[in-house]
XYZ file of C-alpha atoms in Angstrom:
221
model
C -70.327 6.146 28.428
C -66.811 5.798 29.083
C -63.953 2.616 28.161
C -63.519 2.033 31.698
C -67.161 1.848 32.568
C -67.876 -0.705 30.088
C -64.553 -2.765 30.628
C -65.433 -2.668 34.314
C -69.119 -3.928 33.768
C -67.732 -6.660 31.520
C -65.506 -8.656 33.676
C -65.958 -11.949 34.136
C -67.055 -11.653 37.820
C -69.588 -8.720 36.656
C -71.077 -11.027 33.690
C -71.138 -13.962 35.870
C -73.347 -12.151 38.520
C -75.469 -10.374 36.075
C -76.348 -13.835 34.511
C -77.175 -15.398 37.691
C -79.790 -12.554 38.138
C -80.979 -12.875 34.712
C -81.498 -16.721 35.579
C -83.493 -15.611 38.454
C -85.814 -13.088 35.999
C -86.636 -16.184 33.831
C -86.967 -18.811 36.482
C -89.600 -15.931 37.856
C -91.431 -15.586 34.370
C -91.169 -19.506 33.699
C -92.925 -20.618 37.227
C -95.716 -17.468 37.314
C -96.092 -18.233 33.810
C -97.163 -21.524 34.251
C -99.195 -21.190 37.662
C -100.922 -17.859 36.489
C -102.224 -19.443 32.972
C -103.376 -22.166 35.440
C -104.657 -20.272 37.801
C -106.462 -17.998 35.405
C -108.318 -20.817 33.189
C -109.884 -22.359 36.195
C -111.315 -18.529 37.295
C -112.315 -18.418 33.807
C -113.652 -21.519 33.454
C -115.618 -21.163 36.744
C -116.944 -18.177 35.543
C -118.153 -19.467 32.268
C -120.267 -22.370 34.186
C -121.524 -20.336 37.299
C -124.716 -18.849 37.497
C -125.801 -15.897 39.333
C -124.587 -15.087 42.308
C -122.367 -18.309 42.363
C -119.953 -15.922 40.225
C -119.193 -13.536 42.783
C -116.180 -14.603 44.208
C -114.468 -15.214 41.151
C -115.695 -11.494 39.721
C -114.438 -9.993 43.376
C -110.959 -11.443 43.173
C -110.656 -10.197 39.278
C -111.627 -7.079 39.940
C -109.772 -6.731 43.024
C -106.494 -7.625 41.488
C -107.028 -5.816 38.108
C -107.155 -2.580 40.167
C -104.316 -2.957 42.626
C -100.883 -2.236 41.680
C -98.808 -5.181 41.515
C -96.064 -3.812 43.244
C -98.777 -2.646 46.561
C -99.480 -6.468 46.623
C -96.041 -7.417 46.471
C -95.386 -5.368 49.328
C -98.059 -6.473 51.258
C -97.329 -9.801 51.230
C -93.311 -9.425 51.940
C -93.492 -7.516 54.677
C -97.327 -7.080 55.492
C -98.343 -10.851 56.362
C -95.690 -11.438 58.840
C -97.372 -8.597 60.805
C -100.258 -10.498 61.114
C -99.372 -13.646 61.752
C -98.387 -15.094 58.211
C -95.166 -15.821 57.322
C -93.429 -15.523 53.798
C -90.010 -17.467 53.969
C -88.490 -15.545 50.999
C -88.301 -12.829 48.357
C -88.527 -15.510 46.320
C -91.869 -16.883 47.309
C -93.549 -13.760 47.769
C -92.650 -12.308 43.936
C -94.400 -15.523 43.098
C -97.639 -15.477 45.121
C -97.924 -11.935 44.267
C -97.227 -12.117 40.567
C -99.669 -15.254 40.174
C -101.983 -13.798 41.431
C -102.196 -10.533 39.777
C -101.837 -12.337 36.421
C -104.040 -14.689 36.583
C -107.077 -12.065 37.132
C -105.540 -10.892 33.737
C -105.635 -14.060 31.958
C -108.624 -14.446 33.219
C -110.145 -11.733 30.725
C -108.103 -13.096 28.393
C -109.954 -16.945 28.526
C -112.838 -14.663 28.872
C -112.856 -12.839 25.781
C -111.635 -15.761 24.313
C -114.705 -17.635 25.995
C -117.170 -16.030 24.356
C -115.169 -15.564 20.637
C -116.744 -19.691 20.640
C -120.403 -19.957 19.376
C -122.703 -20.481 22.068
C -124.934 -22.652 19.791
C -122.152 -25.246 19.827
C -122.470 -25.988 23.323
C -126.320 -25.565 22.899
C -125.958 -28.401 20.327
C -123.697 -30.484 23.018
C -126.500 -30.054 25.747
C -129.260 -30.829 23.278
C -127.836 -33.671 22.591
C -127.684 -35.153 26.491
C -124.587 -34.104 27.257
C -123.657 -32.349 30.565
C -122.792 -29.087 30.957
C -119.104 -29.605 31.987
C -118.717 -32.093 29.387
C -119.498 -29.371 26.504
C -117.600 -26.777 27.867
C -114.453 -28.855 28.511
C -114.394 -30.580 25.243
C -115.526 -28.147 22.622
C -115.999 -24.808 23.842
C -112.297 -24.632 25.983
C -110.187 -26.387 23.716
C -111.714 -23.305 21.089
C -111.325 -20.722 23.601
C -107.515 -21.843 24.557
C -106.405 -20.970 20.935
C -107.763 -17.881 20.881
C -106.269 -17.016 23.611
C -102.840 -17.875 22.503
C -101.822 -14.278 21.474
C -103.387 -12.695 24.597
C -101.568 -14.845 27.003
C -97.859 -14.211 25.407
C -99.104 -10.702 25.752
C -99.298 -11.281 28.984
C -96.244 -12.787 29.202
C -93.882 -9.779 28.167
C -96.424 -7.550 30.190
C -95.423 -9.968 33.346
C -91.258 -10.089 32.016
C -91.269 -5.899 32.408
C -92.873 -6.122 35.604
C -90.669 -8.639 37.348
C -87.884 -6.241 37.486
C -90.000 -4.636 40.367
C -88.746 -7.575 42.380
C -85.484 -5.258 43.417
C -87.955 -3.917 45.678
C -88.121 -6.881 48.259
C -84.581 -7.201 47.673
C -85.088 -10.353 45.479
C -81.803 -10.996 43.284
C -82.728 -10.867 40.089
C -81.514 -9.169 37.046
C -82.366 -5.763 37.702
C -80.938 -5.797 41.636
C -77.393 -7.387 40.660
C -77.181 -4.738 37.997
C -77.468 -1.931 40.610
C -74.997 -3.707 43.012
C -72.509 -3.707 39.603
C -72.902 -0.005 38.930
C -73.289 0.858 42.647
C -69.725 -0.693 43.560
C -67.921 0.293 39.954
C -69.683 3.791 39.311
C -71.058 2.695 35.637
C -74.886 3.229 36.111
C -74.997 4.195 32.351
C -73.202 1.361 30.737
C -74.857 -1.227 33.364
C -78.603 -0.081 33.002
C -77.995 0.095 28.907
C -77.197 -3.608 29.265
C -79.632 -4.675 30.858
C -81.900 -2.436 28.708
C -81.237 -3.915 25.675
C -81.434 -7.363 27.088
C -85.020 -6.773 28.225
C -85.744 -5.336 25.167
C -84.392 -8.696 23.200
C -86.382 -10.998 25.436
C -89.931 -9.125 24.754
C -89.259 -8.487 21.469
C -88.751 -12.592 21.273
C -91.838 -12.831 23.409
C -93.833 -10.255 20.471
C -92.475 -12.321 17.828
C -94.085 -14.786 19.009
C -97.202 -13.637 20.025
C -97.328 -12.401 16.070
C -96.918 -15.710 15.018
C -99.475 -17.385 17.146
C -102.092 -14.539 16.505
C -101.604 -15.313 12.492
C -102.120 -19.051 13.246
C -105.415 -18.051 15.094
C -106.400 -16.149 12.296
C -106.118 -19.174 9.561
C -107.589 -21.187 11.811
């Protein structure tokens, strides 16, 4: 590490840009967030209240995107789907679609676990008692199951913060890609990539601090 490299990588114009990618890493993590904790309690929930062979599309798409890298599907859908016919209008929109869906087949085991952490003889006490199905599960065994599942998902969430920086790949500009413009154009690849290091490092170790927190809550509850 040199003065130069750091005073270099610490200009205004250099800060500026590497905010504006960081803005892009957490507008990433705040909209898969949300769409993949969707997204992955309704596969859970279907799961929960399917029966037989009803389950197998669910199980298919968990098991298909627990086992493919998320970068491969990334890839695919950037520049794969315009091959055939399907067009992706931005980097944007296909770190999205790919990260949602590769989450939320891991959330999905999350509500699972967390699933069947309830008693099944408190749903078996809903039904006996006239009550659909639906009714039990949505109002007793989910509401459960959701704070359980409290420290898994924020698990999730710094396992989903690390892996946006793959984005650089489909030339999306987030924090990782304007940090290798910076130390591209002013020769600082230490000082840059120690930067942005350590400020990954402070936003999961935020994200773990709370995880701890909500996993001793679940416990006293």
């Amino acid at each position: 590490m040199t003065r130069e490299g750091w005073a270099a990588l610490l200009a205004p114009d250099n800060l500026s840009f590497l905010l504006r990618g960081l803005l892009v890493t957490m507008e990433l993590l705040l909209i898969v967030g949300v769409l993949s904790i969707s997204l992955g309690a309704l596969v859970a929930a279907y799961r929960a209240l399917a029966h037989g062979a009803w389950r197998w599309p669910a199980d298919l798409y968990v098991a298909a995107f627990r086992n493919f890298p998320v970068l491969v599907v990334m890839l695919f859908i950037r520049f794969g789907l315009p091959l055939l016919g399907v067009s992706v209008n931005s980097s944007m929109a296909a770190a999205v679609l790919a990260f949602t869906l590769y989450s939320a087949a891991m959330i999905a085991e999350v509500f699972r676990g967390a699933i069947n952490s309830v008693s099944h003889g408190q749903l078996e006490a809903v039904l006996s008692s006239g009550c659909s199905r639906w009714f039990g599960f949505t109002r007793v065994v989910f509401p459960q199951a959701l704070r359980y599942s409290y420290p898994g998902l924020a698990g999730q969430m710094i396992i989903l913060l690390q892996g946006t920086s793959l984005v650089t790949m489909i030339g999306l500009a987030d924090l990782l890609h304007n940090a290798t413009v910076i130390y591209a154009r002013a020769l600082n690849p230490l000082e840059t990539l120690t930067l942005v290091g350590l400020t990954y490092y402070l936003m999961c170790t935020l994200l773990a601090r709370l995880r701890d927190r909500l996993e001793r809550r679940a416990r006293i509850r």
